[in-house]
Coordinates of C-alpha atoms in Angstrom, one line a residue:
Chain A
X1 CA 4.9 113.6 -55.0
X2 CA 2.4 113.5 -52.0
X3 CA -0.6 115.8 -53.1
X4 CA -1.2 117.9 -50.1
X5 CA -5.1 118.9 -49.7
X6 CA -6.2 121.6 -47.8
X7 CA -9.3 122.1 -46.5
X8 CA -11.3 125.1 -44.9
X9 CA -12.0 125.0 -41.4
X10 CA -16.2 124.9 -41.8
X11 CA -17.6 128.1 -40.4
X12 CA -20.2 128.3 -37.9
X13 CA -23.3 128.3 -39.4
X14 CA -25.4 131.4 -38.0
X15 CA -28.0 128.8 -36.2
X16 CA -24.7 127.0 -34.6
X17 CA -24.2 131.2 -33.3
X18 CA -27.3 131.9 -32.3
X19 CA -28.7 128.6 -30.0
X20 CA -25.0 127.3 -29.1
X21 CA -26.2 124.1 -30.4
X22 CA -22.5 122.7 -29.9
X23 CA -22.5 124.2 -26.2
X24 CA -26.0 121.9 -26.2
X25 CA -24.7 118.4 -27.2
X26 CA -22.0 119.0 -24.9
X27 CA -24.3 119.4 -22.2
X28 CA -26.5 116.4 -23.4
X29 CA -23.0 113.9 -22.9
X30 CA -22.3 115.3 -19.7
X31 CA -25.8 114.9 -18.7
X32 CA -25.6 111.3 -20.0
X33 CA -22.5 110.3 -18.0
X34 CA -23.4 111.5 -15.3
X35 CA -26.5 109.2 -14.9
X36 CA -24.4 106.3 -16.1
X37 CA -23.0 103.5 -13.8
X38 CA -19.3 104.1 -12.4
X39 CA -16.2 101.9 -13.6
X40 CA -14.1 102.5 -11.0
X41 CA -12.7 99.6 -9.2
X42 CA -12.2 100.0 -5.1
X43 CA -9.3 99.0 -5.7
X44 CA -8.3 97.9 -2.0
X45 CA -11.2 96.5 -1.3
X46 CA -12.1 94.6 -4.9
X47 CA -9.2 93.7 -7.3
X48 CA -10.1 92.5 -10.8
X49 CA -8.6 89.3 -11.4
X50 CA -5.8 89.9 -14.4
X51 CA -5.9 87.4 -16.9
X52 CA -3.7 84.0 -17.1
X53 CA -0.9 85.0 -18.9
X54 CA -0.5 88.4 -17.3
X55 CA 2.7 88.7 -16.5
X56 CA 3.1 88.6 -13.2
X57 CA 5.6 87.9 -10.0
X58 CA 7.7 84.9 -11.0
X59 CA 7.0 81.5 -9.6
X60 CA 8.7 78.2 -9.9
X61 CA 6.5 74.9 -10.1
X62 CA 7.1 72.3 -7.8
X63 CA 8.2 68.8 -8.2
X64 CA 4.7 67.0 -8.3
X65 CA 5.0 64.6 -11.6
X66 CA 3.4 66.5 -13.6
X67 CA 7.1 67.5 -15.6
X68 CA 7.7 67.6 -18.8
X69 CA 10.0 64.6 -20.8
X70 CA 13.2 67.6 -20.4
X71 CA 12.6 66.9 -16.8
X72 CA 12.3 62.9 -16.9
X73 CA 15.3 62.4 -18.2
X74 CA 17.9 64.4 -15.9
X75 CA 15.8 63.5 -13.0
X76 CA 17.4 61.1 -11.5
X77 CA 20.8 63.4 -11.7
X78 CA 19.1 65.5 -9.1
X79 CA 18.6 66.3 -5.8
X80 CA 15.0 67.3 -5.6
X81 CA 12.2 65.9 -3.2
X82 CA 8.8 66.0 -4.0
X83 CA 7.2 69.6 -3.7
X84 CA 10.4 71.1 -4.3
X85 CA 11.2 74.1 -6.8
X86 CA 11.9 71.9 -9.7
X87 CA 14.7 73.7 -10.9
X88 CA 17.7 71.9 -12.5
X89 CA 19.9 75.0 -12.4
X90 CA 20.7 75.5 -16.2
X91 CA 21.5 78.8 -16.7
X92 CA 18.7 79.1 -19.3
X93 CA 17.0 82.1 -17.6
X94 CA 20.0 83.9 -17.0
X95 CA 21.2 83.8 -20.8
X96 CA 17.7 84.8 -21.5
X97 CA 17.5 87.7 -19.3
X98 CA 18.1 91.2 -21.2
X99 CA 19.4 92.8 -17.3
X100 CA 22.8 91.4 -16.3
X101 CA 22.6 90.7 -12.2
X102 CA 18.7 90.1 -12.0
X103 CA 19.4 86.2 -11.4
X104 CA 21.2 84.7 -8.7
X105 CA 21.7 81.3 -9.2
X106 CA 23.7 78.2 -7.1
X107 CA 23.9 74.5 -7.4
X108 CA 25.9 72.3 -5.5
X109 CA 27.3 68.5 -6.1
X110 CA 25.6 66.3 -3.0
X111 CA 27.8 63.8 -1.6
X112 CA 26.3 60.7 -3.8
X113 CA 27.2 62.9 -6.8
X114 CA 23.9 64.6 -7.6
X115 CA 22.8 68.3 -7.9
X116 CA 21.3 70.4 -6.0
X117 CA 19.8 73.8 -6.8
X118 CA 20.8 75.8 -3.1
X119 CA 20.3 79.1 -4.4
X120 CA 17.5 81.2 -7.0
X121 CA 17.3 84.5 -6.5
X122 CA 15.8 87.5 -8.6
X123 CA 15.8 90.7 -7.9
X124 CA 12.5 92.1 -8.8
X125 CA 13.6 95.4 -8.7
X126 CA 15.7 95.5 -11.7
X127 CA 13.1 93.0 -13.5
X128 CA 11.2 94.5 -16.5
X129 CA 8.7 91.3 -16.3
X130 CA 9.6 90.7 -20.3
X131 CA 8.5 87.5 -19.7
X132 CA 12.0 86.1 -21.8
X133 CA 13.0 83.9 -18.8
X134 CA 10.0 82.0 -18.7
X135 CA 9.9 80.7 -22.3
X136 CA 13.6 79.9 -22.1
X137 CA 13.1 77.5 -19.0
X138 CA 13.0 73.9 -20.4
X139 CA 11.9 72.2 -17.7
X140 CA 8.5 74.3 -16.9
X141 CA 9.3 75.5 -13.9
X142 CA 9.9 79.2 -13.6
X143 CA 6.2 80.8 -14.8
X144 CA 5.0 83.7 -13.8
X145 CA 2.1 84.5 -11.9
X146 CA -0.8 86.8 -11.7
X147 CA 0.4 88.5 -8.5
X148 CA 0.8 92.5 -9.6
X149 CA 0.9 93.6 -6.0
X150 CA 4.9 93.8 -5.6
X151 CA 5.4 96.5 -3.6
X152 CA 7.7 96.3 -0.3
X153 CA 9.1 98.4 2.3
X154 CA 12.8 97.2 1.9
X155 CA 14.6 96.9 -1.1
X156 CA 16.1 93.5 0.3
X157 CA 12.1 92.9 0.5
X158 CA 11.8 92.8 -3.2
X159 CA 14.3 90.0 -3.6
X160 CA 12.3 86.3 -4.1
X161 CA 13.9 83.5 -3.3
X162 CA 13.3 79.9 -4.1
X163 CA 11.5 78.7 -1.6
X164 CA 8.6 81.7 -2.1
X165 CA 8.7 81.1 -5.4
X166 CA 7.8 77.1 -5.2
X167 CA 4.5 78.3 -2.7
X168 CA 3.7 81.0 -5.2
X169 CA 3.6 78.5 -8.0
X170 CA 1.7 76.1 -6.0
X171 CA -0.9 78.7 -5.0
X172 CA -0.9 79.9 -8.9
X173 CA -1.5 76.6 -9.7
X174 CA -4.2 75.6 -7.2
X175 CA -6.4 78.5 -8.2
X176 CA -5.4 78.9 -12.1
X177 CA -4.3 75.9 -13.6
X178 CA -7.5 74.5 -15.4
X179 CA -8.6 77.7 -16.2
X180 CA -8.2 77.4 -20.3
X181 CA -5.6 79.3 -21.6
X182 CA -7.3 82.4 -23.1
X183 CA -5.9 86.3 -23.7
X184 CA -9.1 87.5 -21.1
X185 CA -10.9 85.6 -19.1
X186 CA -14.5 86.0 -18.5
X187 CA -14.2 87.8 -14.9
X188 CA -17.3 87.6 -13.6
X189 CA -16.8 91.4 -12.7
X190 CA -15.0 92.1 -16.2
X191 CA -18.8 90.7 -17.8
X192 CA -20.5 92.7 -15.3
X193 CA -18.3 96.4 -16.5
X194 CA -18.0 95.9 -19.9
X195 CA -20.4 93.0 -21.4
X196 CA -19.5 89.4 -22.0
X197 CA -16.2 89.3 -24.6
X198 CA -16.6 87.2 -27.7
X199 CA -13.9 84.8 -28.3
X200 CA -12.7 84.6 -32.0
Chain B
X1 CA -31.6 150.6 24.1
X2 CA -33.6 150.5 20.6
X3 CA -30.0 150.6 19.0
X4 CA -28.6 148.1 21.2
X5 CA -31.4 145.3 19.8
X6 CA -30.7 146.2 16.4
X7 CA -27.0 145.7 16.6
X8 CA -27.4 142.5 19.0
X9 CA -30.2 141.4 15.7
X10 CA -27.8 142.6 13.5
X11 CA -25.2 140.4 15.1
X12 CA -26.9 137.4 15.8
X13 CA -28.0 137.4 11.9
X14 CA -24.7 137.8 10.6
X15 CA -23.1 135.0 12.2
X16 CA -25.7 133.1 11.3
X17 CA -25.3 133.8 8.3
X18 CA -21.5 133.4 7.7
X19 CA -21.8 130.1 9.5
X20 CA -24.5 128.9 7.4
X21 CA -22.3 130.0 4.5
X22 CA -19.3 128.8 5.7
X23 CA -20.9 124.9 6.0
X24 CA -23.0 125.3 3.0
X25 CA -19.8 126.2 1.4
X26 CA -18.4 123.2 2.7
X27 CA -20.6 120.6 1.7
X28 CA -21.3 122.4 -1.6
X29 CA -17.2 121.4 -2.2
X30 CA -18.5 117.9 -1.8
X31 CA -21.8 118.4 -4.2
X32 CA -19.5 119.9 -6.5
X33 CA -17.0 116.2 -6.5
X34 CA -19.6 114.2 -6.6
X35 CA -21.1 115.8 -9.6
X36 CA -17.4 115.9 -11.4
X37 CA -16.9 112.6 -10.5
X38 CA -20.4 111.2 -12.0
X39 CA -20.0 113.5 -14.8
X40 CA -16.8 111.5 -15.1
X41 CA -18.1 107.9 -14.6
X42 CA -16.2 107.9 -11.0
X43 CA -18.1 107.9 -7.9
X44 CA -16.6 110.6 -5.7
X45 CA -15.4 110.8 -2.7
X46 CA -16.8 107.7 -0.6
X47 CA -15.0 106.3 2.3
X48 CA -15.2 108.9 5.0
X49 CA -18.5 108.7 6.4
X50 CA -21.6 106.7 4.3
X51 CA -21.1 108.1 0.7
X52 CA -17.9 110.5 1.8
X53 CA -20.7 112.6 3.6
X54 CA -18.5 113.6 5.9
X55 CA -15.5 114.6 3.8
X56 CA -15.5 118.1 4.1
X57 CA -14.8 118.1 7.9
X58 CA -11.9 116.0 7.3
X59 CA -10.4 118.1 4.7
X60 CA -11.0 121.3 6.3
X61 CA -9.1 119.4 9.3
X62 CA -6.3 118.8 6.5
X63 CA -6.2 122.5 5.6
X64 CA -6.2 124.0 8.7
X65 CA -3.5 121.9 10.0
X66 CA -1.4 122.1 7.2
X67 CA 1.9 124.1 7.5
X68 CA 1.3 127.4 6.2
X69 CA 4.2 128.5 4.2
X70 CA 4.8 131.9 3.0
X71 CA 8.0 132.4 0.6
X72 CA 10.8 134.7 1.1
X73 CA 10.6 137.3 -1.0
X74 CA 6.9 137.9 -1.5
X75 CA 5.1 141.2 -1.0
X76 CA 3.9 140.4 3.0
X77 CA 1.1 142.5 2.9
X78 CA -0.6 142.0 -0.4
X79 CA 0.6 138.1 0.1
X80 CA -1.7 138.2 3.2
X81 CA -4.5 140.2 2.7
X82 CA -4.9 138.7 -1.0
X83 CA -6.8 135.7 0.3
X84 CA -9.2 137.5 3.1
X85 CA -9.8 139.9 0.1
X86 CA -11.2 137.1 -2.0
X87 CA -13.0 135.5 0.8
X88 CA -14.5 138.8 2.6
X89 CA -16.3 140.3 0.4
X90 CA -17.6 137.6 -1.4
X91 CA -19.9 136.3 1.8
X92 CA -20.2 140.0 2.3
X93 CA -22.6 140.3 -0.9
X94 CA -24.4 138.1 2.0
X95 CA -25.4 140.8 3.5
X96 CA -28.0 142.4 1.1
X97 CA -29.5 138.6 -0.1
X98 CA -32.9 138.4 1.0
X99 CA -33.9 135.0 1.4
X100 CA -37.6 135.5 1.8
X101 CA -40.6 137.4 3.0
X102 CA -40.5 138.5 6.9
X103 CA -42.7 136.9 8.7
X104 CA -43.9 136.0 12.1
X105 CA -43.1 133.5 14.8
X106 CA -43.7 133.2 18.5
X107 CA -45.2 137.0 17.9
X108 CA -41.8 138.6 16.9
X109 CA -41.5 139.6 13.3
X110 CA -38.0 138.3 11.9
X111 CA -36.5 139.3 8.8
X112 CA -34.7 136.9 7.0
X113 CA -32.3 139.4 5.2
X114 CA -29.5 141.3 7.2
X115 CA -29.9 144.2 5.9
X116 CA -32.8 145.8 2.7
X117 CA -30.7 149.2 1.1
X118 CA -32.4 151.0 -1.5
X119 CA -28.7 150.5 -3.3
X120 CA -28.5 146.2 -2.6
X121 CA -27.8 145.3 -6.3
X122 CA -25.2 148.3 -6.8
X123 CA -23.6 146.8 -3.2
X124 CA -23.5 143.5 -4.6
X125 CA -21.6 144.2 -7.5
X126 CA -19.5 146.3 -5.9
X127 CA -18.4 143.6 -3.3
X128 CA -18.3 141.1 -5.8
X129 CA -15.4 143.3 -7.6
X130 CA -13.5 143.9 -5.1
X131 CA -13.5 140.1 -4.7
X132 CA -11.9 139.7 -7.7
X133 CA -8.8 141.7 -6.8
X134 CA -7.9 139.5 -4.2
X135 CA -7.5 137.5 -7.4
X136 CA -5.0 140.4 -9.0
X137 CA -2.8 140.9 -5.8
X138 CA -2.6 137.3 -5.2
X139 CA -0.8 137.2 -8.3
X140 CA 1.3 140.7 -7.9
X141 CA 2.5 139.8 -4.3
X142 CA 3.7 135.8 -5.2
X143 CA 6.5 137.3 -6.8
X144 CA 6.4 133.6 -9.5
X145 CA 5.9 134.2 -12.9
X146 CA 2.6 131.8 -13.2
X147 CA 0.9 133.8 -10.5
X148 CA 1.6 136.8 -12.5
X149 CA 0.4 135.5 -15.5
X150 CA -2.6 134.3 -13.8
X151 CA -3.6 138.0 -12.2
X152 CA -3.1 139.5 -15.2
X153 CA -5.3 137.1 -17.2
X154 CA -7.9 137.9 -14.2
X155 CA -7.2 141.4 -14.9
X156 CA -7.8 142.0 -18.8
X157 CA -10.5 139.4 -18.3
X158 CA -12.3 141.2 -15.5
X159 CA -12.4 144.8 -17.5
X160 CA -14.4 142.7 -20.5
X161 CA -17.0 141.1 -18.4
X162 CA -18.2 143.8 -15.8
X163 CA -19.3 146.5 -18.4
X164 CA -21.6 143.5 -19.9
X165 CA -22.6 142.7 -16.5
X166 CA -23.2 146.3 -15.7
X167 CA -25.4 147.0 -18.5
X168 CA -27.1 143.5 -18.2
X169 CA -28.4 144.5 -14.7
X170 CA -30.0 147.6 -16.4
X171 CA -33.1 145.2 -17.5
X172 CA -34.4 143.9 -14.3
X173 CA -33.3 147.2 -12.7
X174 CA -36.0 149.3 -15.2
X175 CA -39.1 146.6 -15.0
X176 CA -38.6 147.0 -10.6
X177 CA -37.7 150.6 -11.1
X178 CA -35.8 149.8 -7.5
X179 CA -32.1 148.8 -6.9
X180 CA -33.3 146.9 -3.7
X181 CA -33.7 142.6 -4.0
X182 CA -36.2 142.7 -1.9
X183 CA -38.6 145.1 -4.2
X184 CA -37.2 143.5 -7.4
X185 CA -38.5 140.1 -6.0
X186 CA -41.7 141.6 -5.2
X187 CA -41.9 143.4 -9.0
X188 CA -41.9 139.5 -10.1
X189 CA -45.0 138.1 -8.8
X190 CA -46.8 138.4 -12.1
X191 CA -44.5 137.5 -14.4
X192 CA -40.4 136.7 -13.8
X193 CA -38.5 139.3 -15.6
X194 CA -36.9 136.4 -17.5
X195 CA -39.4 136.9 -20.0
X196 CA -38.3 139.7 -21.9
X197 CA -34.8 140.0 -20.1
X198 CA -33.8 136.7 -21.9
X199 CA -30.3 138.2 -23.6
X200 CA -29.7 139.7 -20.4
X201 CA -30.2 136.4 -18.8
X202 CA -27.7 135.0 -21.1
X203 CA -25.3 137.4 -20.4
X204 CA -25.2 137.4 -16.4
X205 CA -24.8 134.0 -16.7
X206 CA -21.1 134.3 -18.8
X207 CA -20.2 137.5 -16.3
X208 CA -21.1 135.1 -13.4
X209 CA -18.8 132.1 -15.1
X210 CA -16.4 134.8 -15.5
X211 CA -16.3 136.7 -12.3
X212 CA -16.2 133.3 -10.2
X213 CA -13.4 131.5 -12.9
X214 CA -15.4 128.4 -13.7
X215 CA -14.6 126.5 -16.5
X216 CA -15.0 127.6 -19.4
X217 CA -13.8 131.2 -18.2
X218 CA -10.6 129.7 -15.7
X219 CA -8.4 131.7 -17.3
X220 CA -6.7 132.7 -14.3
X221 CA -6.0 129.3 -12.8
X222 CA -5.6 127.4 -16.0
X223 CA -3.8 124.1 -14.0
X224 CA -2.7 122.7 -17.5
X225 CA -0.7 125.9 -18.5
X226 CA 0.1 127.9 -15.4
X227 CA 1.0 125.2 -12.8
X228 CA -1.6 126.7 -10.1
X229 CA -2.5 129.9 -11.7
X230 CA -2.7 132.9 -8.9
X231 CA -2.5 130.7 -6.1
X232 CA 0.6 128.6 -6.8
X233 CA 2.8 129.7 -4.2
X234 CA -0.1 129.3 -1.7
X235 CA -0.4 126.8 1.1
X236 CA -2.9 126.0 4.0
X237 CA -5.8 127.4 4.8
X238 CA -4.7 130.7 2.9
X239 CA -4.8 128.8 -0.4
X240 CA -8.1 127.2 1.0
X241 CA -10.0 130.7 1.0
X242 CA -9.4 131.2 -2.9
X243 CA -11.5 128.2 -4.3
X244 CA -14.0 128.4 -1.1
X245 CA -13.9 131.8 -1.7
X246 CA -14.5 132.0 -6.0
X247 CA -16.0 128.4 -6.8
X248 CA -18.6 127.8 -3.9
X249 CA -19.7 131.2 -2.1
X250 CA -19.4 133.4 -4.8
X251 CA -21.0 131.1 -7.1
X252 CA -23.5 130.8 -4.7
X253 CA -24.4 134.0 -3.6
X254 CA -24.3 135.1 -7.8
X255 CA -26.6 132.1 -7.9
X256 CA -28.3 134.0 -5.2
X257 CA -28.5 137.0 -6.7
X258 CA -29.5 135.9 -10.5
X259 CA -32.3 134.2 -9.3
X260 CA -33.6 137.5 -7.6
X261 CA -32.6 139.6 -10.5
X262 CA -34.6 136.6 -13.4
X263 CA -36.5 133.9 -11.6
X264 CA -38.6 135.8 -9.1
X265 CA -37.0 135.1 -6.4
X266 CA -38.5 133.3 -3.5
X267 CA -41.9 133.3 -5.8
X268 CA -43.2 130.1 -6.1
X269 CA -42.7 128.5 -10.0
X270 CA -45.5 129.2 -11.9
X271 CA -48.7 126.9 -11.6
X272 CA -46.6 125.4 -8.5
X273 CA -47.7 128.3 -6.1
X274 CA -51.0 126.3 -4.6
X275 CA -48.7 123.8 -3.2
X276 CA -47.6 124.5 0.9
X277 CA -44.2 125.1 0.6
X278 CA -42.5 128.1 2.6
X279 CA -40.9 131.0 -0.2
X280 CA -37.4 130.6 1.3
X281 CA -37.3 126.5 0.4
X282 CA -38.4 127.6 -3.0
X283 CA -35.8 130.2 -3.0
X284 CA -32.9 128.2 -2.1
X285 CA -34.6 125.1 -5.3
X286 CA -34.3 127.8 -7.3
X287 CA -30.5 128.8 -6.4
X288 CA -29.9 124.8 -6.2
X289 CA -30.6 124.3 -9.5
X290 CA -28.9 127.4 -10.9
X291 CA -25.6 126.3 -9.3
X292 CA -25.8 122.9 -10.7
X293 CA -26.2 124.5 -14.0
X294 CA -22.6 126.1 -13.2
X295 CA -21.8 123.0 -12.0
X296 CA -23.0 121.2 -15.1
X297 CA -21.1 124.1 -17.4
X298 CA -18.0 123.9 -15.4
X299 CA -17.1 119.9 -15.9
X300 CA -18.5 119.9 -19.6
X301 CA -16.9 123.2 -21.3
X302 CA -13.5 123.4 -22.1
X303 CA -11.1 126.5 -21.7
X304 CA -11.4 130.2 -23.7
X305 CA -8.3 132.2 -24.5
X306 CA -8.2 135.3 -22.7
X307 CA -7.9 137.1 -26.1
X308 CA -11.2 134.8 -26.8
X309 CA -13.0 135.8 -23.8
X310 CA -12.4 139.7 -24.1
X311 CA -13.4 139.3 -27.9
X312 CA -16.2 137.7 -26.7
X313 CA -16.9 139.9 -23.9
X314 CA -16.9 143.2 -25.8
X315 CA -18.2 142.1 -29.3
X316 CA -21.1 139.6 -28.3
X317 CA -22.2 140.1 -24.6
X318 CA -22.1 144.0 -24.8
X319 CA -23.8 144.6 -27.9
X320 CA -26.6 141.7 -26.1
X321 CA -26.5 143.5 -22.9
X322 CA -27.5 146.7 -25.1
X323 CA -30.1 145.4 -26.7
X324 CA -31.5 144.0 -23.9
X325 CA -32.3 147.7 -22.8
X326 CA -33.8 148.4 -25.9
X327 CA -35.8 145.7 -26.0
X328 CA -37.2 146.2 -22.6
X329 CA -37.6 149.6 -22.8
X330 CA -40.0 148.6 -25.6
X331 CA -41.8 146.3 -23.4
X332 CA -42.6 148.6 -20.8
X333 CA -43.8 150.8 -23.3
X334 CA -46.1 148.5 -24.5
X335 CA -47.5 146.6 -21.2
X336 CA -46.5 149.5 -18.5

């Protein structure tokens, strides 16, 4: 049996009546705050930089030699040029993906008998940004960024192609990729809000 | 021709006055976001103007210029009148706030009050009740249930706190031993009559809170339980005039009139009086700092009950207010 306890509400003492001392120490952390610094972020104007592994618009890393042994070895079965989406077209995001018609994928056979990835589209719209299609891709190339700023005027807007994708990655890349790989990073803003993070 | 001048005076003060009102009204919206947004770790308005200075003109270009709807089946009359009832008479109590001493410039005497009645205080707090039932038909002629709700609250709440206020005007009223300001602020240039009016003090301060539904009194508004309160079905400029109206001048002019009624007026503070400032900037310091008190109240309290504020109304502030009496009476007694 669960012993229940009650307890008394404490009554106001008569000097609690008398002075309003609780009415007092709410003034007193008003009075604080209100001499305290601000947090807010302009947020047009000044965007805090999300951390690495936010999850973020999708991006697919380019062909640069840089690929992983997964990639090595069906290389030469593809069609891809240097600084191309490095996408070999296997399906793997799709079977990951939890939403049935997010991904739009094509590959055709070139004439000397290789393959090559003409169409990846996602419709962002429908996307819940689990995250579940990036760790399913074996060949590291579909990652997502730390772009939050997805909003468009068209729905049609909202679908990213290939080619977007492979600059996005490039840009991700150029500004994020030696940054160790940490939960937060120390923003230089983030340190100057809330104090320099201790990592474990 | 004698009466002509006076009225021309007369006239000339007035709009003066409501102008003054009206902009100090305005900006006093903006004092009063800036404060709530400090109080709240935000800054504030900030992008029109340096510091949003000048974001009162733009929203009072937003309200005026928004489309003023008026639903089908409210009560016309009441619907209409409701809001210039709340706003009128509240910049009305205007009219018998003296701001300072008259004196003299150029050779012509000016008076910087519109008008000194031997009845100012009763006038005052007369106007300021009838301000209140723009309040109570605001929420009769919406014909919605949260307006209803809202008036009512206004209602029960309004018969608690004016027999406090009432008898906690009797104090200041006895040491002058005048119902006009202007001789009350002149009674005080000994001693304010917060000295032994202290529990009166206390309770003009919750009738004020009350009367002008800041926080911890909003019954009537309540955004958390009754959508909008009284003024839900209200758009425009109309639903403009109830928190101009309530929160800024009738704060104000309260302000106004409980620093005449407790802090001496436009006397200087105490030990302060040698320094060269003029009695009305040391009036309007005084009523500055009083209204950021209601300011400072309003974003730290949170909401009474109704049933919480009547209770405490009629079983706390009363009984205060009567003592108050007594104990004055005593004083004068004792010190004349």
């Amino acid at each position: 049996m669960v012993k229940i306890k009650y307890v008394k509400r404490p009554e106001l003492e008569n000097r609690e009546r008398i002075f309003f001392i609780d009415f007092i120490k709410g003034m007193k952390v008003t009075l604080k705050n209100l001499f305290r610094k601000t947090v807010t972020t302009y947020y047009p104007f000044e965007k805090l930089t999300p951390p690495k592994r936010f999850r973020g618009t999708h991006a697919h890393r380019v062909k640069d030699g840089t690929e992983p042994p997964s990639f090595k070895v069906i290389e030469k079965f593809m069609d891809i040029k240097d600084g191309e989406s490095r996408c070999v077209a296997c399906y793997m995001c799709q079977q990951a993906c939890p939403v049935p018609e997010l991904f739009k994928i094509e590959a055709i056979q070139t004439e000397d008998g290789r393959k090559r990835v003409v169409r990846f589209d996602m419709n962002l719209l429908n996307c819940m940004y689990c995250g579940l299609c990036t760790e399913a891709c074996p060949v590291d190339c579909l990652i997502m960024t730390d772009i939050y700023e997805t909003a468009a005027y068209h729905r049609g807007s909202c679908v990213t192609h290939m080619e977007d994708m492979a600059e996005r990655a490039v840009d991700f890349d150029r500004r994020r990729k030696d940054e160790p790989d940490r939960i937060w990073i120390d923003d230089k803003e983030r340190s100057k809000l809330w104090g320099q993070i201790k990592w474990s | 021709m004698e009466l002509v001048g006076t009225v021309v005076v007369l006239v000339i003060k007035s709009v003066i006055f409501i102008l003054g009102m009206f902009l100090g009204a305005a900006y006093l919206t903006l004092l009063e976001r800036k404060f709530a947004g400090h109080v709240q770790q935000r800054p504030g308005p900030l992008h029109v103007g340096p510091h949003g200075f000048l974001q009162p003109i733009a929203d009072a270009l937003k309200v005026l210029t928004k489309e003023d709807l008026v639903p089908d089946n409210v009560d016309k009359v009441l619907f209409y009148l409701a809001s210039l009832m709340a706003f009128v008479p509240a910049i009305m109590i205007l009219a018998v706030v003296p701001f300072g001493d008259p004196f003299t410039i150029f050779g012509v005497e000016i008076k910087p009050y519109i008008t000194d009645i031997n009845v100012g205080l009763l006038l005052a707090l007369a106007f300021g009740s009838i301000s209140i039932y723009g309040v109570i038909f605001a929420g009769w002629a919406s014909n919605s249930k949260y307006p209803m709700i809202g008036g009512l609250r206004k209602a029960a709440v309004l018969i608690g706190y004016e027999v406090a206020l009432g008898f906690a005007l009797v104090g200041p009223i006895m040491m002058a031993g005048s119902f006009s300001l202007r001789e009350i602020v002149e009674a005080q240039q000994n001693i304010w009559f917060i000295i032994p009016n202290i529990l009166a003090f206390v309770v003009v301060i919750f009738c004020v809170l009350a009367e002008t539904g800041r926080t911890p009194f909003d019954v009537q508004e309540a955004e958390a339980e009754l959508v909008g309160g009284y003024v839900t079905e209200y758009t425009g400029m109309k639903f403009g005039l109830f928190p101009l109206a309530e929160w800024y001048i009738a704060t104000f002019v309260l302000s106004a009139i409980t620093v005449i009624l407790f802090f001496g007026g436009w006397n200087p503070i105490p030990f302060l009086g040698w320094l060269p400032i003029p009695a009305f900037v040391w009036f309007f310091l005084k009523v500055f700092l009083l209204f950021m008190f209601f300011l400072w109240v309003h974003w730290t309290l949170p909401r009474y009950r109704v049933d919480q504020i009547t209770e405490l109304a009629w079983k706390v502030m009363l009984p205060l207010a009567l003592a108050n009496i007594f104990i004055v009476a005593i004083w004068i007694i004792i010190f004349g």
